[in-house]
Amino acid sequence: GTPHPGDIAAAINGLRAQLLADVVGLVNAQREDREAAERERQKELLIAVSAAITRDLPVQIEKLLRKELKSLAPAVASEIAAKTKQGGGNGASEAKAIKDAVAPALQQAMENVVVPKFERACGEMFEQVRSTFERGMDDIATELYTQKENAIAAEVGPLVSSLRAASNEVRSAAEILLTDVPAAAGASSAPPASAQPTSLADLESSMDPTIELGRLVDEGQLEDAFTKALGLSSVEMVTWVCGKVEPAREAIFGQSPAPLSQGVLLSLMQQLSCDLDEEPTLKLAWIRDSCLAIDPSDAMLSAHMRPILESVFGGLHEASQSPATPAAVKGDLRLCVHVVNSLLTACR
């Protein structure tokens, strides 16, 4: 059968979704690889530090003890000689003299020299280990980050290029189909030219009205933008246009007369008052300013003005009495109710 424009749009949307899913999957895979590599490098670094401590610490302790004990030898020897001389050369006396000389000297050396030096040596060694570990972790982080960036750039680049090319092919095919399908269908069975899109841009605009509405707002065609949004009978689209124009709202209604027709202002109030649950502050500001810009003496709208204003008044009053309405919004609602009521009085 003949491809439907909706099928083309679905294909384009599917391609966009596939592009997003592929990029997200690639980024997640890169993150997992980076975390696994970082854990492995941390494990290797800890093993290396542990091995260095196990290997070097006993050797340093042995060297320190040898050096300090060697320095004690002359003092111990002189003490032994003095004790031996006092004992008269007796073997038992010599043994006792050696014991009495060595024990205090060794204790003093351990307390005053060996232990403090050992503590300083251990402190310096662990400080070196800490600084080396931190420097190693910084190097790992830098290396992994660089690898990640390079890997993502290398893998995402071709993927994006191929998907962009596929997207261009789909767009080209859509343009051809949108040109050829009406001609192939025949004049008798084809819908009116104004009822079908004639380009991919028209197709996208029909699927997403904000494209055309945004263009009209950007070009300053506010009357056309609001007329088109109101014609869609969608409070969401009307609210979207109001939000788009909101930065210029005070300037618009500061003009006399306002650059919006009386019919647009009246319809704008009616549609916005139908749903005050979403973005109530924005909607109430536009209802209030539109109401103030309405001319109750307009003869062309006299037959429709009162019923519409009564509908707006009812919507505002209902929202003001609802317990679900935030307290901050109720003040704006009371003001709008007062303004609409004043306009109703002027219509009598």
Coordinates of C-alpha atoms in Angstrom, one line a residue:
G1 CA 0.0 0.0 0.0
T2 CA 0.9 3.7 -0.2
P3 CA 3.1 4.8 2.8
H4 CA 1.1 7.1 5.1
P5 CA 2.7 10.3 6.4
G6 CA 2.2 9.0 9.9
D7 CA 4.3 6.0 9.2
I8 CA 7.1 8.3 8.0
A9 CA 6.9 10.4 11.1
A10 CA 7.0 7.2 13.2
A11 CA 10.1 6.1 11.4
I12 CA 11.8 9.4 12.1
N13 CA 10.8 9.3 15.7
G14 CA 12.0 5.7 16.0
L15 CA 15.4 6.7 14.5
R16 CA 15.8 9.5 17.0
A17 CA 14.9 7.2 19.9
Q18 CA 17.4 4.6 18.6
L19 CA 20.1 7.3 18.4
L20 CA 19.5 8.3 22.0
A21 CA 19.4 4.7 23.2
D22 CA 22.7 3.8 21.4
V23 CA 24.5 6.8 22.8
V24 CA 23.2 6.2 26.3
G25 CA 24.3 2.5 26.1
L26 CA 27.7 3.5 24.9
V27 CA 28.2 6.0 27.7
N28 CA 27.1 3.5 30.3
A29 CA 29.4 0.8 28.9
Q30 CA 32.3 3.3 29.0
R31 CA 31.5 4.2 32.6
E32 CA 31.5 0.5 33.6
D33 CA 34.8 -0.2 31.9
R34 CA 36.4 2.9 33.5
E35 CA 35.2 1.9 37.0
A36 CA 36.4 -1.7 36.5
A37 CA 39.8 -0.4 35.3
E38 CA 40.0 2.0 38.3
R39 CA 39.3 -0.8 40.8
E40 CA 41.9 -3.0 39.2
R41 CA 44.6 -0.3 39.3
Q42 CA 43.7 0.5 43.0
K43 CA 44.1 -3.2 43.8
E44 CA 47.5 -3.3 42.0
L45 CA 48.7 -0.2 43.8
L46 CA 47.7 -1.6 47.3
I47 CA 49.4 -4.9 46.6
A48 CA 52.6 -3.0 45.6
V49 CA 52.5 -0.8 48.7
S50 CA 51.9 -3.9 51.0
A51 CA 54.8 -5.7 49.3
A52 CA 57.1 -2.7 49.8
I53 CA 56.3 -2.5 53.5
T54 CA 56.7 -6.3 54.0
R55 CA 60.0 -6.3 52.2
D56 CA 61.6 -3.1 53.4
L57 CA 60.4 -2.6 57.0
P58 CA 62.2 -5.7 58.6
V59 CA 65.4 -4.7 56.7
Q60 CA 65.3 -1.1 58.0
I61 CA 64.7 -2.4 61.6
E62 CA 67.6 -4.8 61.4
K63 CA 70.0 -2.0 60.1
L64 CA 68.8 0.4 62.9
L65 CA 69.3 -2.2 65.7
R66 CA 72.8 -3.2 64.4
K67 CA 73.9 0.4 64.2
E68 CA 72.7 1.3 67.7
L69 CA 74.0 -1.8 69.3
K70 CA 77.4 -1.3 67.8
S71 CA 77.5 2.1 69.3
L72 CA 76.8 0.6 72.7
A73 CA 79.7 -1.8 72.6
P74 CA 82.4 0.5 74.0
A75 CA 80.2 1.6 77.0
V76 CA 79.2 -2.0 77.7
A77 CA 82.9 -3.1 77.5
S78 CA 84.1 -0.5 80.0
E79 CA 81.3 -1.3 82.4
I80 CA 82.2 -5.0 82.3
A81 CA 85.9 -4.2 82.9
A82 CA 85.0 -2.1 85.9
K83 CA 82.7 -4.7 87.4
T84 CA 85.2 -7.5 86.7
K85 CA 88.0 -5.6 88.4
Q86 CA 85.8 -5.1 91.5
G87 CA 84.9 -8.8 91.5
G88 CA 88.6 -9.9 91.5
G89 CA 88.5 -12.0 88.4
N90 CA 86.1 -14.6 89.7
G91 CA 84.1 -16.4 86.9
A92 CA 80.8 -15.9 88.7
S93 CA 81.6 -12.3 89.4
E94 CA 82.4 -11.7 85.7
A95 CA 79.1 -13.3 84.6
K96 CA 77.2 -11.1 87.0
A97 CA 79.2 -8.1 85.9
I98 CA 78.3 -8.7 82.3
K99 CA 74.7 -9.1 83.1
D100 CA 74.6 -6.0 85.2
A101 CA 76.3 -4.0 82.5
V102 CA 74.5 -5.1 79.5
A103 CA 70.9 -5.0 80.7
P104 CA 70.8 -1.3 81.8
A105 CA 72.8 -0.2 78.8
L106 CA 70.5 -2.0 76.4
Q107 CA 67.3 -0.7 78.1
Q108 CA 68.6 2.9 78.1
A109 CA 69.6 2.6 74.4
M110 CA 66.2 1.2 73.5
E111 CA 64.3 3.9 75.3
N112 CA 66.4 6.9 74.4
V113 CA 67.7 6.0 70.9
V114 CA 66.3 3.0 69.2
V115 CA 62.5 3.5 69.8
P116 CA 62.4 7.2 68.9
K117 CA 64.5 6.6 65.8
F118 CA 62.3 3.7 64.8
E119 CA 59.1 5.8 65.3
R120 CA 60.5 8.6 63.1
A121 CA 61.6 6.1 60.5
C122 CA 58.2 4.5 60.4
G123 CA 56.5 7.9 60.3
E124 CA 58.6 9.0 57.3
M125 CA 58.1 5.8 55.6
F126 CA 54.3 5.8 55.9
E127 CA 54.2 9.5 54.8
Q128 CA 56.1 8.5 51.7
V129 CA 53.7 5.6 51.2
R130 CA 50.7 8.0 51.6
S131 CA 52.1 10.6 49.2
T132 CA 53.0 8.0 46.7
F133 CA 49.6 6.4 46.9
E134 CA 47.8 9.7 46.5
R135 CA 50.0 10.7 43.6
G136 CA 49.4 7.3 42.0
M137 CA 45.6 7.7 42.4
D138 CA 45.7 11.1 40.8
D139 CA 47.7 9.7 37.9
I140 CA 45.2 6.8 37.5
A141 CA 42.3 9.2 37.5
T142 CA 43.9 11.4 34.9
E143 CA 44.8 8.5 32.7
L144 CA 41.3 6.9 33.0
Y145 CA 39.6 10.2 32.2
T146 CA 41.7 10.7 29.1
Q147 CA 41.1 7.1 28.0
K148 CA 37.4 7.5 28.5
E149 CA 37.2 10.8 26.6
N150 CA 39.2 9.3 23.7
A151 CA 37.3 6.1 23.6
I152 CA 33.9 7.9 23.6
A153 CA 35.0 10.3 20.9
A154 CA 36.3 7.4 18.8
E155 CA 33.2 5.3 19.1
V156 CA 30.4 7.9 19.2
G157 CA 31.8 9.9 16.3
P158 CA 31.2 7.1 13.6
L159 CA 27.9 6.1 15.3
V160 CA 26.5 9.7 15.2
S161 CA 27.7 10.1 11.6
S162 CA 26.0 6.9 10.5
L163 CA 22.8 7.7 12.2
R164 CA 22.8 11.2 10.9
A165 CA 23.3 9.8 7.4
A166 CA 20.4 7.4 8.0
S167 CA 18.2 10.2 9.2
N168 CA 19.0 12.2 6.1
E169 CA 18.1 9.3 3.9
V170 CA 14.7 8.9 5.8
R171 CA 14.1 12.6 5.4
S172 CA 14.9 12.4 1.7
A173 CA 12.6 9.4 1.3
A174 CA 9.8 11.2 3.1
E175 CA 10.1 14.3 0.9
I176 CA 9.9 12.1 -2.2
L177 CA 6.9 10.2 -0.8
L178 CA 5.1 13.4 0.2
T179 CA 5.6 14.7 -3.3
D180 CA 4.7 11.5 -5.2
V181 CA 1.9 10.0 -3.1
P182 CA -0.7 12.7 -3.9
A183 CA 0.0 12.5 -7.6
A184 CA -0.2 8.6 -7.6
A185 CA -3.5 8.7 -5.6
G186 CA -5.3 10.7 -8.3
A187 CA -7.2 13.9 -8.2
S188 CA -10.5 12.2 -7.6
S189 CA -9.5 10.3 -4.4
A190 CA -6.9 12.7 -3.0
P191 CA -7.9 15.0 -0.1
P192 CA -7.8 18.7 -0.7
A193 CA -4.3 20.2 -1.1
S194 CA -4.8 22.3 2.1
A195 CA -5.6 19.1 4.1
Q196 CA -2.4 17.3 3.5
P197 CA 1.3 18.2 4.2
T198 CA 3.4 19.1 1.2
S199 CA 6.8 18.9 2.8
L200 CA 8.5 17.2 5.7
A201 CA 8.5 20.5 7.6
D202 CA 4.7 20.7 7.1
L203 CA 4.4 17.1 8.4
E204 CA 6.5 17.9 11.5
S205 CA 4.5 21.0 12.1
S206 CA 1.2 19.1 12.0
M207 CA 2.6 16.6 14.5
D208 CA 4.1 19.3 16.8
P209 CA 2.1 22.5 16.6
T210 CA 4.6 24.3 18.8
I211 CA 7.0 24.5 15.8
E212 CA 4.7 26.7 13.8
L213 CA 3.4 28.6 16.9
G214 CA 6.9 29.3 18.0
R215 CA 7.8 30.6 14.5
L216 CA 4.8 33.0 14.6
V217 CA 5.7 34.3 18.0
D218 CA 9.3 34.8 17.1
E219 CA 8.2 36.8 14.0
G220 CA 6.0 39.0 16.2
Q221 CA 2.8 37.7 14.6
L222 CA 1.0 37.4 18.0
E223 CA -2.6 37.6 16.6
D224 CA -1.9 34.7 14.2
A225 CA -0.1 32.7 16.9
F226 CA -3.0 33.0 19.4
T227 CA -5.6 32.4 16.7
K228 CA -3.9 29.2 15.6
A229 CA -3.5 28.0 19.2
L230 CA -7.2 28.8 20.0
G231 CA -8.3 27.0 16.9
L232 CA -6.7 23.8 18.1
S233 CA -9.1 23.8 21.1
S234 CA -6.2 22.8 23.3
V235 CA -5.7 24.5 26.6
E236 CA -2.2 23.1 26.6
M237 CA -1.3 24.8 23.3
V238 CA -2.8 28.1 24.4
T239 CA -0.9 28.0 27.7
W240 CA 2.3 27.2 25.7
V241 CA 1.9 30.3 23.6
C242 CA 1.1 32.4 26.7
G243 CA 4.3 31.1 28.3
K244 CA 6.3 31.8 25.2
V245 CA 5.0 35.4 25.1
E246 CA 5.0 35.9 28.9
P247 CA 8.2 38.1 29.0
A248 CA 6.5 40.6 26.7
R249 CA 3.0 40.4 28.4
E250 CA 3.2 43.8 30.2
A251 CA 4.5 45.5 27.1
I252 CA 1.7 44.0 25.0
F253 CA -1.1 45.0 27.3
G254 CA 0.5 48.3 28.0
Q255 CA -0.4 49.4 24.5
S256 CA -3.7 51.1 23.8
P257 CA -5.4 49.3 22.1
A258 CA -3.7 45.9 22.8
P259 CA -2.3 44.3 19.6
L260 CA -4.8 41.4 20.0
S261 CA -8.3 41.5 18.7
Q262 CA -11.3 41.5 21.0
G263 CA -12.3 38.1 19.7
V264 CA -8.9 36.6 20.5
L265 CA -8.9 38.2 24.0
L266 CA -12.4 36.8 24.8
S267 CA -11.6 33.3 23.5
L268 CA -8.3 33.4 25.4
M269 CA -10.1 34.1 28.7
Q270 CA -12.6 31.3 28.0
Q271 CA -10.1 28.6 27.2
L272 CA -7.6 29.4 30.0
S273 CA -10.4 29.5 32.6
C274 CA -11.4 25.9 31.7
D275 CA -8.4 24.4 33.4
L276 CA -6.7 26.3 36.3
D277 CA -5.0 23.2 37.8
E278 CA -1.8 23.5 35.7
E279 CA 0.2 26.8 35.7
P280 CA -2.5 28.8 37.5
T281 CA -0.4 31.9 38.1
L282 CA 0.4 32.2 34.3
K283 CA -3.2 31.7 33.3
L284 CA -4.6 34.1 35.8
A285 CA -2.2 36.8 34.8
W286 CA -3.4 36.5 31.1
I287 CA -7.1 36.2 32.1
R288 CA -6.8 39.4 34.2
D289 CA -4.9 41.4 31.6
S290 CA -7.2 40.2 28.7
C291 CA -10.3 41.1 30.8
L292 CA -8.9 44.6 31.4
A293 CA -8.3 45.0 27.6
I294 CA -11.8 43.9 26.7
D295 CA -14.1 46.6 25.3
P296 CA -17.6 45.8 26.7
S297 CA -19.2 48.1 24.1
D298 CA -17.9 46.2 21.1
A299 CA -21.0 45.7 19.0
M300 CA -19.7 42.7 17.1
L301 CA -19.2 40.6 20.2
S302 CA -22.1 41.8 22.3
A303 CA -24.2 38.7 21.6
H304 CA -21.3 36.4 22.7
M305 CA -19.6 38.4 25.4
R306 CA -22.0 37.9 28.4
P307 CA -22.3 34.1 28.0
I308 CA -18.5 33.8 27.7
L309 CA -17.8 36.1 30.7
E310 CA -20.3 34.1 32.8
S311 CA -18.5 30.9 31.9
V312 CA -15.1 32.5 32.8
F313 CA -16.6 33.8 36.1
G314 CA -17.9 30.3 36.9
G315 CA -14.5 28.7 36.3
L316 CA -12.7 31.3 38.4
H317 CA -15.3 31.0 41.3
E318 CA -15.1 27.2 41.3
A319 CA -11.3 27.3 41.5
S320 CA -11.3 29.9 44.3
Q321 CA -13.6 27.6 46.4
S322 CA -11.7 24.4 45.8
P323 CA -9.7 23.2 48.8
A324 CA -7.0 21.9 46.4
T325 CA -6.2 25.5 45.2
P326 CA -3.0 26.7 46.9
A327 CA -3.4 29.7 49.2
A328 CA -0.9 31.7 47.2
V329 CA -3.1 31.4 44.1
K330 CA -6.4 32.3 45.8
G331 CA -5.4 35.9 46.0
D332 CA -4.9 36.1 42.2
L333 CA -8.2 34.3 41.8
R334 CA -10.2 36.8 43.9
L335 CA -8.7 39.6 41.9
C336 CA -9.7 38.0 38.6
V337 CA -13.2 37.3 39.9
H338 CA -13.6 40.9 40.8
V339 CA -12.3 42.1 37.4
V340 CA -14.6 39.7 35.5
N341 CA -17.6 40.6 37.6
S342 CA -17.0 44.3 36.9
L343 CA -16.9 43.5 33.2
L344 CA -20.2 41.6 33.5
T345 CA -21.7 44.6 35.2
A346 CA -20.6 46.8 32.3
C347 CA -22.2 44.5 29.8
R348 CA -25.7 44.9 31.3

